[in-house]
Amino acid sequence: MNQKVSVVIVTFNRLALLKEVIESLQQQETAVSHLIVVDNASESDTQSYLESLGDRIEYVRLPNNIGGAGGFNAGIRYFMSYTSDEFVWLMDDDTIPQRDTLSQLLAFSNVKKNFGFLASDVRWIDGHRALMNRPAPMNRLKKVPEDLTEPIQVQNATFVSLLMKRSVVKQIGLPITDFFIWGDDIEYTERAARVAPGYFVPSAKVVHKMATNVGSSLLNDVPERTPRYFYSYRNKVYYAKKRDSYRKYRAFLRIFLEYLQIRFSRTERKQEKLSTLKRGVSVGKSFNPNIEFADDFNDNHH
C-alpha cells in the first residue's frame, strides 16, 4: 500500500508561525513524502526563508495573493500533477500538528478505506476546541463533546489539518479559486462527502494558533473586516444550493436570522453590515464558478 503523503500549507506573511509549522511537520512520526508550501505572494522575508530551505520543500510562489481558496487550489493541483502520493494533507500556516497527528489519520484510513475526507480535532492554544473549526456532526442539533475518543461521521470540515485521497480529488476536482476566502473548505469537503463519507478523527490533534479563539460573525467582528463578509455570504448561498432540501432550507433560514439579528441590534455601522450581507446573498444566487480538474501525474507516467 503506497501510504505516501504530500502536505500542502498555504501561507501569507506569517513567517514565525510558518517556521513552527514546517518544523512540526519535519518531526512527524510518519515522515511526509512532499512538503508543498504555497506562498500567496508574501513579503521578502517569507520568500527568502522558503528559498533557503532548498529541496527540503516544494516551493510554489504565486504572483499575487489569490486568497486561501486559490492557494489550496494551487497546492492540490501541484500534488496531483507533480507527485504520485496517495494522500494530501491540507493545513493553514498557523496549524501545529502533534508528532503523531499524521500517524493517527493514516491509522484510521486503514480501518475505513472508503472516505471522502478525514478531519483532525482542532484545538486552540488553551486546549479547548477552536471555534472556527468545530466539527459538524450529521445531526446539527447535537454538539460533539470535547472528550470524544471515537471517530464519527461529519458533514464537512475546514482546511485546518484535513486528509484527502488522491482518488477522491481526481473525482471531485479542485477547491474553487473564485471563493477567494471563506467557505471554500466547507464547499470542498461537502463535495467530497457526496462521493464517500467524511470523518472526524479525535485522536489526530492539532493546535490552531489564531490570535483569538472566536468564530466569525459579521455582527461582532472588527469594522475593517466587514467587507470580507461579502465573500462569506455569497459563498454560503452557493454551497447551500447544492444541499438536500432540508439542509438548504436550514442554511437560508440561518442567514435570514443573522440578518434580523444585525437589523435589531445596537451594532455600529449597521447599514454597512446589512448591505454587505444583502449584496453577498444576492450575488450568491447567480454565482456559478467553474470547477477545475488537475492533470494527474499517474495518468501521464504509466
Short mmCIF file of N, CA and C in Angstrom, two decimals, residues 104 108 111-112 118-119 148-154 198-203:
data_model
loop_
_atom_site.label_atom_id
_atom_site.label_comp_id
_atom_site.label_asym_id
_atom_site.label_seq_id
_atom_site.Cartn_x
_atom_site.Cartn_y
_atom_site.Cartn_z
N GLN A 104 -2.04 9.04 13.21
CA GLN A 104 -3.42 8.77 13.65
C GLN A 104 -4.38 8.85 12.48
N PHE A 108 -6.50 5.49 10.91
CA PHE A 108 -7.94 5.41 10.67
C PHE A 108 -8.23 5.15 9.18
N VAL A 111 -8.47 1.60 8.54
CA VAL A 111 -9.67 0.95 9.07
C VAL A 111 -10.86 1.25 8.15
N LYS A 112 -11.03 2.54 7.82
CA LYS A 112 -12.15 2.98 6.98
C LYS A 112 -11.57 3.33 5.62
N LEU A 118 -10.78 13.09 5.96
CA LEU A 118 -10.61 12.87 7.40
C LEU A 118 -10.17 14.19 8.02
N ALA A 119 -10.86 14.60 9.09
CA ALA A 119 -10.57 15.88 9.73
C ALA A 119 -9.98 15.68 11.11
N LEU A 148 -14.56 13.46 23.20
CA LEU A 148 -14.88 12.34 22.31
C LEU A 148 -13.60 11.57 21.95
N THR A 149 -13.68 10.24 21.96
CA THR A 149 -12.47 9.46 21.61
C THR A 149 -12.66 8.66 20.32
N GLU A 150 -13.91 8.34 19.97
CA GLU A 150 -14.15 7.53 18.77
C GLU A 150 -14.44 8.42 17.57
N PRO A 151 -13.91 8.08 16.39
CA PRO A 151 -14.22 8.86 15.19
C PRO A 151 -15.72 8.83 14.87
N ILE A 152 -16.21 9.95 14.31
CA ILE A 152 -17.62 10.00 13.90
C ILE A 152 -17.71 10.59 12.50
N GLN A 153 -18.82 10.29 11.84
CA GLN A 153 -19.06 10.87 10.52
C GLN A 153 -19.48 12.34 10.69
N VAL A 154 -18.97 13.22 9.82
CA VAL A 154 -19.35 14.64 9.87
C VAL A 154 -19.76 15.12 8.48
N GLY A 198 -17.33 11.60 5.16
CA GLY A 198 -16.19 12.25 5.80
C GLY A 198 -16.23 11.95 7.30
N TYR A 199 -15.05 11.89 7.91
CA TYR A 199 -14.98 11.55 9.34
C TYR A 199 -14.12 12.54 10.12
N PHE A 200 -14.50 12.71 11.38
CA PHE A 200 -13.74 13.49 12.34
C PHE A 200 -12.96 12.50 13.19
N VAL A 201 -11.63 12.69 13.25
CA VAL A 201 -10.76 11.71 13.95
C VAL A 201 -10.16 12.38 15.19
N PRO A 202 -10.78 12.15 16.38
CA PRO A 202 -10.38 12.91 17.56
C PRO A 202 -8.96 12.65 18.05
N SER A 203 -8.39 11.49 17.68
CA SER A 203 -7.03 11.21 18.16
C SER A 203 -5.98 11.99 17.37
#
